mmCIF file of C-alpha atoms in Angstrom:
data_model
loop_
_atom_site.group_PDB
_atom_site.id
_atom_site.type_symbol
_atom_site.label_atom_id
_atom_site.label_comp_id
_atom_site.label_asym_id
_atom_site.label_seq_id
_atom_site.Cartn_x
_atom_site.Cartn_y
_atom_site.Cartn_z
ATOM 1 C CA MET V 1399 -3.419 79.411 -60.149
ATOM 2 C CA PRO V 1400 -2.395 82.182 -62.929
ATOM 3 C CA ALA V 1401 1.101 81.989 -64.368
ATOM 4 C CA ASN V 1402 1.803 85.576 -64.396
ATOM 5 C CA GLY V 1403 1.861 85.906 -60.391
ATOM 6 C CA VAL V 1404 -1.207 87.797 -58.864
ATOM 7 C CA THR V 1405 -1.869 89.160 -55.565
ATOM 8 C CA LEU V 1406 -5.506 89.776 -54.429
ATOM 9 C CA LYS V 1407 -5.278 92.688 -51.832
ATOM 10 C CA ILE V 1408 -8.173 93.091 -49.467
ATOM 11 C CA SER V 1409 -8.384 96.181 -47.061
ATOM 12 C CA LEU V 1410 -10.114 95.595 -43.872
ATOM 13 C CA SER V 1411 -10.199 97.371 -40.310
ATOM 14 C CA PRO V 1412 -12.066 96.791 -37.277
ATOM 15 C CA ARG V 1413 -14.783 98.695 -38.145
ATOM 16 C CA ASP V 1414 -15.867 96.168 -40.804
ATOM 17 C CA HIS V 1415 -16.424 93.377 -38.468
ATOM 18 C CA GLN V 1416 -20.403 93.376 -38.938
ATOM 19 C CA TYR V 1417 -20.049 92.207 -42.763
ATOM 20 C CA ILE V 1418 -16.801 90.565 -42.931
ATOM 21 C CA LYS V 1419 -17.837 87.233 -42.320
ATOM 22 C CA HIS V 1420 -20.408 87.400 -45.327
ATOM 23 C CA LEU V 1421 -18.224 89.511 -47.840
ATOM 24 C CA LEU V 1422 -14.798 87.856 -47.288
ATOM 25 C CA PRO V 1423 -15.893 84.455 -48.433
ATOM 26 C CA HIS V 1424 -17.952 85.779 -51.057
ATOM 27 C CA GLN V 1425 -14.928 87.778 -52.463
ATOM 28 C CA LEU V 1426 -12.566 84.658 -52.313
ATOM 29 C CA LYS V 1427 -15.250 82.756 -53.978
ATOM 30 C CA VAL V 1428 -15.085 84.923 -56.955
ATOM 31 C CA TRP V 1429 -11.280 85.633 -57.047
ATOM 32 C CA TYR V 1430 -9.206 82.953 -55.614
ATOM 33 C CA SER V 1431 -8.844 80.626 -58.452
ATOM 34 C CA GLN V 1432 -7.297 83.597 -60.376
ATOM 35 C CA VAL V 1433 -4.739 85.058 -58.176
ATOM 36 C CA ASN V 1434 -1.583 83.391 -56.398
ATOM 37 C CA GLU V 1435 -1.596 85.289 -53.082
ATOM 38 C CA VAL V 1436 -4.443 86.866 -51.249
ATOM 39 C CA LEU V 1437 -3.028 89.565 -49.033
ATOM 40 C CA ILE V 1438 -5.533 90.682 -46.107
ATOM 41 C CA VAL V 1439 -4.270 94.166 -44.981
ATOM 42 C CA PHE V 1440 -5.468 94.589 -41.414
ATOM 43 C CA ASP V 1441 -5.495 98.537 -40.468
ATOM 44 C CA LEU V 1442 -5.627 98.999 -36.465
ATOM 45 C CA HIS V 1443 -4.695 102.650 -36.786
ATOM 46 C CA GLY V 1444 -6.752 104.181 -34.219
ATOM 47 C CA TYR V 1445 -8.096 101.041 -32.843
ATOM 48 C CA ASP V 1446 -5.827 100.279 -30.136
ATOM 49 C CA THR V 1447 -8.418 100.857 -27.042
ATOM 50 C CA GLY V 1448 -9.565 97.931 -25.123
ATOM 51 C CA MET V 1449 -12.916 98.275 -26.669
ATOM 52 C CA TYR V 1450 -11.660 96.438 -29.975
ATOM 53 C CA THR V 1451 -9.899 93.581 -28.490
ATOM 54 C CA ALA V 1452 -12.497 91.183 -28.592
ATOM 55 C CA ILE V 1453 -13.540 92.141 -32.300
ATOM 56 C CA ILE V 1454 -9.821 92.157 -33.478
ATOM 57 C CA ARG V 1455 -9.134 88.735 -31.998
ATOM 58 C CA ASP V 1456 -12.297 87.343 -33.405
ATOM 59 C CA LEU V 1457 -11.621 88.870 -36.976
ATOM 60 C CA GLU V 1458 -8.124 87.127 -36.747
ATOM 61 C CA GLY V 1459 -9.701 84.052 -35.538
ATOM 62 C CA PHE V 1460 -12.013 83.867 -38.539
ATOM 63 C CA ILE V 1461 -9.375 84.807 -41.274
ATOM 64 C CA ASN V 1462 -7.099 82.188 -39.770
ATOM 65 C CA GLU V 1463 -9.786 79.762 -40.220
ATOM 66 C CA LEU V 1464 -10.515 80.705 -43.669
ATOM 67 C CA SER V 1465 -7.080 80.028 -44.533
ATOM 68 C CA LEU V 1466 -7.566 76.173 -43.874
ATOM 69 C CA THR V 1467 -9.796 76.517 -46.942
ATOM 70 C CA TYR V 1468 -7.509 79.144 -48.644
ATOM 71 C CA PRO V 1469 -4.122 78.626 -47.812
ATOM 72 C CA ALA V 1470 -2.872 81.344 -50.136
ATOM 73 C CA ILE V 1471 -4.029 83.816 -47.570
ATOM 74 C CA ASN V 1472 -1.505 86.106 -45.880
ATOM 75 C CA LEU V 1473 -2.745 88.391 -43.146
ATOM 76 C CA VAL V 1474 -0.449 91.300 -42.516
ATOM 77 C CA THR V 1475 -1.249 93.995 -39.965
ATOM 78 C CA VAL V 1476 -0.232 97.666 -41.478
ATOM 79 C CA ASP V 1477 3.119 98.718 -39.932
ATOM 80 C CA TYR V 1478 3.207 102.184 -38.779
ATOM 81 C CA SER V 1479 6.581 102.298 -37.513
ATOM 82 C CA ALA V 1480 9.095 105.105 -39.121
ATOM 83 C CA PRO V 1481 11.250 102.660 -41.096
ATOM 84 C CA ALA V 1482 8.159 101.075 -42.744
ATOM 85 C CA ARG V 1483 6.739 104.521 -43.373
ATOM 86 C CA LYS V 1484 9.939 105.546 -44.860
ATOM 87 C CA ALA V 1485 9.951 102.552 -47.054
ATOM 88 C CA VAL V 1486 6.688 102.937 -48.495
ATOM 89 C CA SER V 1487 7.501 106.732 -48.993
ATOM 90 C CA ASP V 1488 10.598 105.848 -50.837
ATOM 91 C CA ALA V 1489 8.881 103.380 -53.187
ATOM 92 C CA TYR V 1490 5.999 105.776 -54.344
ATOM 93 C CA PHE V 1491 6.432 109.534 -52.812
ATOM 94 C CA GLY V 1492 9.836 109.763 -53.422
ATOM 95 C CA SER V 1493 11.509 112.467 -50.537
ATOM 96 C CA ASN V 1494 7.655 113.448 -49.640
ATOM 97 C CA PRO V 1495 6.523 111.422 -46.469
ATOM 98 C CA VAL V 1496 3.170 109.498 -47.231
ATOM 99 C CA PRO V 1497 0.413 110.919 -45.427
ATOM 100 C CA LEU V 1498 -1.504 108.644 -42.565
ATOM 101 C CA LYS V 1499 -4.806 109.739 -43.784
ATOM 102 C CA THR V 1500 -7.200 111.651 -46.014
ATOM 103 C CA HIS V 1501 -9.150 114.868 -45.193
ATOM 104 C CA ARG V 1502 -11.993 112.576 -44.546
ATOM 105 C CA TYR V 1503 -9.898 110.552 -42.081
ATOM 106 C CA GLY V 1504 -10.006 107.674 -44.524
ATOM 107 C CA PRO V 1505 -7.136 105.382 -45.208
ATOM 108 C CA TYR V 1506 -4.153 106.579 -47.161
ATOM 109 C CA TYR V 1507 -0.775 105.164 -46.073
ATOM 110 C CA SER V 1508 -2.541 101.691 -45.641
ATOM 111 C CA TYR V 1509 -3.441 101.477 -49.187
ATOM 112 C CA PHE V 1510 0.563 102.030 -50.312
ATOM 113 C CA TYR V 1511 1.708 99.689 -47.497
ATOM 114 C CA GLY V 1512 -0.531 97.052 -49.093
ATOM 115 C CA ILE V 1513 1.064 97.802 -52.542
ATOM 116 C CA TYR V 1514 4.305 97.726 -51.110
ATOM 117 C CA LYS V 1515 4.011 94.456 -49.100
ATOM 118 C CA ALA V 1516 2.300 92.209 -52.142
ATOM 119 C CA ARG V 1517 4.236 89.550 -53.128
ATOM 120 C CA TYR V 1518 3.417 90.092 -56.893
ATOM 121 C CA ASP V 1519 3.786 92.971 -59.288
ATOM 122 C CA TYR V 1520 -0.117 92.509 -60.785
ATOM 123 C CA ILE V 1521 -2.107 93.352 -57.866
ATOM 124 C CA LEU V 1522 -5.838 93.294 -57.552
ATOM 125 C CA ASN V 1523 -7.004 95.390 -54.881
ATOM 126 C CA THR V 1524 -10.536 95.771 -53.509
ATOM 127 C CA ASP V 1525 -12.089 97.096 -50.220
ATOM 128 C CA CYS V 1526 -13.901 94.408 -48.047
ATOM 129 C CA ASP V 1527 -17.422 95.751 -48.634
ATOM 130 C CA MET V 1528 -17.391 95.003 -52.543
ATOM 131 C CA PHE V 1529 -19.951 92.679 -54.239
ATOM 132 C CA PHE V 1530 -19.138 90.859 -57.375
ATOM 133 C CA GLY V 1531 -21.159 89.145 -59.874
ATOM 134 C CA GLY V 1532 -20.821 87.292 -63.337
ATOM 135 C CA HIS V 1533 -17.773 85.550 -61.913
ATOM 136 C CA SER V 1534 -15.907 85.114 -64.983
ATOM 137 C CA PRO V 1535 -12.643 82.835 -64.251
ATOM 138 C CA ALA V 1536 -10.668 84.792 -67.112
ATOM 139 C CA TRP V 1537 -11.200 88.355 -65.891
ATOM 140 C CA VAL V 1538 -7.752 88.679 -64.142
ATOM 141 C CA GLN V 1539 -5.715 87.257 -67.511
ATOM 142 C CA GLN V 1540 -8.059 89.431 -69.812
ATOM 143 C CA SER V 1541 -7.146 92.474 -67.844
ATOM 144 C CA ILE V 1542 -3.314 91.420 -68.121
ATOM 145 C CA THR V 1543 -3.553 91.046 -71.659
ATOM 146 C CA LEU V 1544 -5.562 94.342 -72.032
ATOM 147 C CA MET V 1545 -2.794 96.420 -70.154
ATOM 148 C CA GLN V 1546 -0.333 94.551 -71.974
ATOM 149 C CA SER V 1547 -1.506 95.504 -75.283
ATOM 150 C CA ASP V 1548 -2.543 99.100 -74.453
ATOM 151 C CA GLN V 1549 0.522 101.071 -72.526
ATOM 152 C CA ASP V 1550 -2.074 103.945 -71.736
ATOM 153 C CA VAL V 1551 -4.091 101.685 -69.648
ATOM 154 C CA ILE V 1552 -2.704 102.270 -65.910
ATOM 155 C CA ALA V 1553 -5.750 100.080 -64.341
ATOM 156 C CA CYS V 1554 -8.457 97.809 -64.800
ATOM 157 C CA SER V 1555 -11.431 96.907 -62.803
ATOM 158 C CA PRO V 1556 -14.730 94.983 -63.114
ATOM 159 C CA HIS V 1557 -17.649 96.493 -64.931
ATOM 160 C CA PRO V 1558 -19.309 99.135 -62.821
ATOM 161 C CA GLY V 1559 -22.619 97.470 -61.815
ATOM 162 C CA PRO V 1560 -24.628 94.575 -63.615
ATOM 163 C CA PRO V 1561 -25.266 95.644 -67.168
ATOM 164 C CA ARG V 1562 -28.063 96.773 -68.926
ATOM 165 C CA LYS V 1563 -28.863 94.974 -72.102
ATOM 166 C CA ASP V 1564 -28.159 98.362 -74.233
ATOM 167 C CA GLY V 1565 -24.870 98.726 -72.044
ATOM 168 C CA LYS V 1566 -26.146 102.067 -70.883
ATOM 169 C CA LEU V 1567 -24.361 103.150 -67.647
ATOM 170 C CA MET V 1568 -27.022 105.209 -65.233
ATOM 171 C CA ASP V 1569 -24.541 106.569 -62.285
ATOM 172 C CA GLN V 1570 -21.162 106.681 -64.256
ATOM 173 C CA ASP V 1571 -19.799 108.640 -66.992
ATOM 174 C CA GLY V 1572 -17.511 106.538 -68.491
ATOM 175 C CA GLN V 1573 -17.155 106.072 -72.169
ATOM 176 C CA THR V 1574 -18.462 102.712 -73.305
ATOM 177 C CA ASP V 1575 -18.290 100.748 -76.395
ATOM 178 C CA ASN V 1576 -19.716 97.375 -77.853
ATOM 179 C CA THR V 1577 -16.592 95.257 -78.120
ATOM 180 C CA PRO V 1578 -16.678 91.696 -76.692
ATOM 181 C CA LEU V 1579 -14.751 93.072 -73.655
ATOM 182 C CA ARG V 1580 -17.748 95.393 -72.804
ATOM 183 C CA LYS V 1581 -15.360 98.288 -71.794
ATOM 184 C CA VAL V 1582 -15.879 101.456 -70.177
ATOM 185 C CA VAL V 1583 -13.009 103.820 -70.367
ATOM 186 C CA PHE V 1584 -12.371 106.561 -67.506
ATOM 187 C CA ASP V 1585 -9.626 109.138 -67.087
ATOM 188 C CA SER V 1586 -9.969 108.607 -63.509
ATOM 189 C CA PHE V 1587 -8.552 106.355 -60.677
ATOM 190 C CA SER V 1588 -10.512 104.639 -57.674
ATOM 191 C CA THR V 1589 -9.020 103.200 -54.749
ATOM 192 C CA ARG V 1590 -12.124 101.228 -53.949
ATOM 193 C CA ILE V 1591 -11.043 98.490 -56.652
ATOM 194 C CA PHE V 1592 -8.711 98.356 -59.195
ATOM 195 C CA PHE V 1593 -6.155 95.799 -60.877
ATOM 196 C CA ILE V 1594 -2.479 97.243 -61.583
ATOM 197 C CA ASP V 1595 0.857 96.325 -62.860
ATOM 198 C CA ARG V 1596 2.807 97.448 -59.840
ATOM 199 C CA ARG V 1597 5.819 97.920 -62.179
ATOM 200 C CA ALA V 1598 4.039 100.323 -64.756
ATOM 201 C CA PHE V 1599 2.073 102.171 -61.984
ATOM 202 C CA ILE V 1600 5.768 102.998 -60.622
ATOM 203 C CA MET V 1601 7.181 104.143 -64.023
ATOM 204 C CA HIS V 1602 4.019 106.180 -65.061
ATOM 205 C CA LEU V 1603 2.708 107.568 -61.834
ATOM 206 C CA CYS V 1604 5.401 108.016 -59.311
ATOM 207 C CA PRO V 1605 7.020 109.438 -57.290
ATOM 208 C CA LEU V 1606 3.447 110.940 -56.489
ATOM 209 C CA PRO V 1607 3.307 114.218 -55.048
ATOM 210 C CA VAL V 1608 1.361 115.030 -51.526
ATOM 211 C CA ARG V 1609 -1.151 117.411 -52.448
ATOM 212 C CA ILE V 1610 -3.489 119.525 -50.010
ATOM 213 C CA ALA V 1611 -7.074 119.565 -50.755
ATOM 214 C CA GLY V 1612 -9.126 122.418 -51.692
ATOM 215 C CA PHE V 1613 -9.621 125.426 -49.747
ATOM 216 C CA THR V 1614 -13.330 124.653 -48.600
ATOM 217 C CA THR V 1615 -12.492 120.964 -47.888
ATOM 218 C CA VAL V 1616 -9.644 121.831 -45.841
ATOM 219 C CA LEU V 1617 -11.710 124.182 -43.846
ATOM 220 C CA ARG V 1618 -14.241 121.144 -43.421
ATOM 221 C CA ALA V 1619 -11.115 119.031 -42.242
ATOM 222 C CA LEU V 1620 -10.081 121.325 -39.610
ATOM 223 C CA LEU V 1621 -13.337 121.666 -38.329
ATOM 224 C CA ARG V 1622 -13.872 117.971 -37.774
ATOM 225 C CA GLY V 1623 -10.020 117.574 -36.614
ATOM 226 C CA ASN V 1624 -8.694 115.668 -39.642
ATOM 227 C CA PRO V 1625 -5.856 115.947 -41.816
ATOM 228 C CA VAL V 1626 -5.802 118.052 -44.933
ATOM 229 C CA TYR V 1627 -4.748 115.824 -47.452
ATOM 230 C CA MET V 1628 -6.361 114.790 -50.755
ATOM 231 C CA LEU V 1629 -7.587 111.695 -51.758
ATOM 232 C CA PRO V 1630 -4.944 109.392 -53.297
ATOM 233 C CA GLU V 1631 -7.507 108.355 -55.987
ATOM 234 C CA ASP V 1632 -7.682 112.284 -56.501
ATOM 235 C CA VAL V 1633 -4.157 112.754 -56.887
ATOM 236 C CA ILE V 1634 -3.451 109.567 -59.070
ATOM 237 C CA THR V 1635 -6.506 111.003 -61.154
ATOM 238 C CA ASP V 1636 -4.502 114.468 -61.797
ATOM 239 C CA ILE V 1637 -1.481 112.501 -63.192
ATOM 240 C CA MET V 1638 -3.673 110.331 -65.290
ATOM 241 C CA ARG V 1639 -5.202 113.147 -67.121
ATOM 242 C CA GLU V 1640 -1.890 115.116 -67.229
ATOM 243 C CA LYS V 1641 -0.394 112.033 -69.194
ATOM 244 C CA GLY V 1642 -3.473 110.963 -71.183
ATOM 245 C CA LEU V 1643 -3.629 107.333 -69.031
ATOM 246 C CA LYS V 1644 -6.999 105.797 -68.534
ATOM 247 C CA ARG V 1645 -8.719 103.013 -66.352
ATOM 248 C CA VAL V 1646 -10.793 100.331 -67.984
ATOM 249 C CA ASP V 1647 -13.698 98.572 -66.435
ATOM 250 C CA PHE V 1648 -15.008 96.006 -68.455
ATOM 251 C CA MET V 1649 -17.254 92.636 -68.480
ATOM 252 C CA GLY V 1650 -15.012 90.400 -70.151
ATOM 253 C CA ALA V 1651 -15.890 87.058 -72.026
ATOM 254 C CA GLU V 1652 -19.002 84.770 -71.109
ATOM 255 C CA ASN V 1653 -20.915 85.941 -68.373
ATOM 256 C CA GLY V 1654 -18.165 88.636 -67.447
ATOM 257 C CA LEU V 1655 -17.713 90.122 -64.108
ATOM 258 C CA TRP V 1656 -18.962 93.412 -62.595
ATOM 259 C CA SER V 1657 -18.994 95.027 -59.178
ATOM 260 C CA LEU V 1658 -21.509 96.673 -56.951
ATOM 261 C CA HIS V 1659 -20.848 98.763 -53.827
ATOM 262 C CA PRO V 1660 -23.209 99.597 -50.921
ATOM 263 C CA PRO V 1661 -23.285 103.375 -50.214
ATOM 264 C CA PHE V 1662 -24.639 103.279 -46.818
ATOM 265 C CA ARG V 1663 -24.941 101.122 -43.813
ATOM 266 C CA ASN V 1664 -28.123 100.603 -42.048
ATOM 267 C CA PRO V 1665 -30.095 97.706 -40.321
ATOM 268 C CA GLN V 1666 -31.599 96.492 -43.339
ATOM 269 C CA PHE V 1667 -28.172 96.052 -44.896
ATOM 270 C CA PHE V 1668 -26.826 94.106 -42.256
ATOM 271 C CA ARG V 1669 -30.058 91.771 -41.850
ATOM 272 C CA ASP V 1670 -30.534 91.154 -45.749
ATOM 273 C CA LEU V 1671 -26.635 90.777 -46.222
ATOM 274 C CA PRO V 1672 -26.494 86.723 -46.576
ATOM 275 C CA LEU V 1673 -29.579 87.030 -49.099
ATOM 276 C CA LEU V 1674 -28.027 90.201 -50.914
ATOM 277 C CA VAL V 1675 -24.692 88.064 -51.323
ATOM 278 C CA PHE V 1676 -26.854 85.070 -52.652
ATOM 279 C CA ASN V 1677 -28.869 87.080 -55.052
ATOM 280 C CA ILE V 1678 -25.655 88.739 -56.784
ATOM 281 C CA GLU V 1679 -23.691 85.297 -56.879
ATOM 282 C CA ASN V 1680 -26.828 83.900 -58.570
ATOM 283 C CA ASN V 1681 -27.429 86.949 -60.732
ATOM 284 C CA THR V 1682 -31.008 87.495 -59.282
ATOM 285 C CA ILE V 1683 -30.661 91.304 -59.894
ATOM 286 C CA PRO V 1684 -33.876 93.461 -60.682
ATOM 287 C CA GLU V 1685 -33.806 95.390 -63.598
ATOM 288 C CA GLN V 1686 -34.016 98.682 -61.748
ATOM 289 C CA GLN V 1687 -30.524 97.748 -60.533
ATOM 290 C CA ARG V 1688 -28.991 97.185 -63.849
ATOM 291 C CA GLY V 1689 -26.594 99.981 -65.151
ATOM 292 C CA TYR V 1690 -26.037 101.190 -61.584
ATOM 293 C CA TYR V 1691 -22.408 100.781 -59.682
ATOM 294 C CA ASP V 1692 -23.946 101.686 -56.163
ATOM 295 C CA ILE V 1693 -26.837 99.186 -54.799
ATOM 296 C CA ASN V 1694 -29.928 101.029 -55.020
ATOM 297 C CA ASP V 1695 -33.289 100.826 -53.321
ATOM 298 C CA SER V 1696 -34.552 98.153 -55.620
ATOM 299 C CA MET V 1697 -32.585 95.905 -53.529
ATOM 300 C CA ILE V 1698 -32.043 97.725 -50.281
ATOM 301 C CA ASN V 1699 -34.396 100.394 -48.891
ATOM 302 C CA TRP V 1700 -31.820 103.331 -47.998
ATOM 303 C CA GLU V 1701 -34.210 105.814 -46.751
ATOM 304 C CA ASP V 1702 -33.344 106.090 -43.267
ATOM 305 C CA ALA V 1703 -29.574 106.081 -44.152
ATOM 306 C CA ARG V 1704 -30.200 109.252 -46.238
ATOM 307 C CA ASN V 1705 -32.301 110.667 -43.421
ATOM 308 C CA GLN V 1706 -29.487 110.182 -41.050
ATOM 309 C CA ILE V 1707 -27.063 111.911 -43.302
ATOM 310 C CA ARG V 1708 -29.346 114.667 -44.118
ATOM 311 C CA GLU V 1709 -29.865 115.152 -40.019
ATOM 312 C CA ALA V 1710 -25.895 115.202 -39.665
ATOM 313 C CA SER V 1711 -25.452 117.342 -42.261
ATOM 314 C CA MET V 1712 -27.895 120.061 -40.570
ATOM 315 C CA LYS V 1713 -26.507 119.902 -37.308
ATOM 316 C CA LEU V 1714 -22.641 120.331 -38.929
ATOM 317 C CA LYS V 1715 -24.116 123.653 -40.625
ATOM 318 C CA ILE V 1716 -25.984 124.755 -37.377
ATOM 319 C CA LEU V 1717 -22.468 124.163 -35.505
ATOM 320 C CA LYS V 1718 -20.492 126.266 -38.076
ATOM 321 C CA PHE V 1719 -22.954 129.040 -37.776
ATOM 322 C CA LEU V 1720 -22.865 129.046 -33.999
ATOM 323 C CA ARG V 1721 -19.047 129.126 -34.110
ATOM 324 C CA LEU V 1722 -18.878 131.911 -36.712
ATOM 325 C CA LYS V 1723 -21.232 134.054 -34.400
ATOM 326 C CA ALA V 1724 -19.313 133.440 -31.252
#
C-alpha cells in the first residue's frame, strides 16, 4: 500500500450490472496494489422501483464477495438527503446548491459526493466501464510526483489508449512529448477518469460555479425532460483555461499504463467482454487500435450500435418537427 494515502473511487449504478462482474475485478487487478482505499460509490437515484431490487441485491452481494479478496473495499450508497447535499455543496460549490443531474441526465452530484466521502486526499476516480492496459505498478506514485513538481497540473490520467510507436494520437488533441513518461498535455478535464489531490483541487478550482448549458443544449434538454446544467467537466475545463491549469495523461515507466473506453453497448460487446478483458490485460491489441482512446471496430464491430443512434436521432428530429408544426 502506498505511503501517501490514495483512494480509488469507482462509480456505478444498477444499469452497469451487465458488465460490472467482468470490469470491476479487472480494475481492481490493475489498481489495488497502488491504493489504500477502494471507494465504490453506488448511485441508486432513479432506481428505487421494484424492478431493480434483484439487480441491486445481486450487485451488493457481488461486491461484498469481492471484499473478501480485496478488504480495502468500502461500498457506499450515494446519500441524497438534504444534509448530505448541503455538505457537498459547501465543500465544493460554496453557496451554490450542487445539481443532481446534468443536461444529459447523467451524474453530477454523485461525482462530488464520492470525492467528499473519500478517506484520502489523493483520489483516483474511474467510471466502472473503463479498461486499463500496461499495468505499471508505479503509475500512481509517478502521478503524485508529477503534480508535486508542477503546480499547474491539476489532474493526471493514464495514457489515452494503447500507444503507437510514433506516439501519435488518432482521436485526441493533446500535446505529446518524448519524455520518459510519454506525456500528453490537455487544457480540459474529464470526469471519466482522473487522479487529483483533493486539497489542490479545492484550492485552485473551488468554489465551483453552477452553470446552465448553451441555448441549443438547453432546448434539447427541456424537450427530453432533463435538467439544464452544464456537464461538471465542462465547468472545470472553463476554470482550468481561465487559470492556465492542465491535465497530464501519461504512460509512465516500464510498460506504462493506458486506458480504453467503450463508446457503445451492443450484443457483441457483452458477448465478447471476457475476451476483451483478457486481450487488454495481455496487451493483445490490434495495430488499428493503437493511438485510439475509444475502442474501435478492430476490437468490436459497432455498426449496429451506430445504426441505432442514427435511427434515434432521426426520430427525435421528426418529433421536434411535428411539435413545431402543432
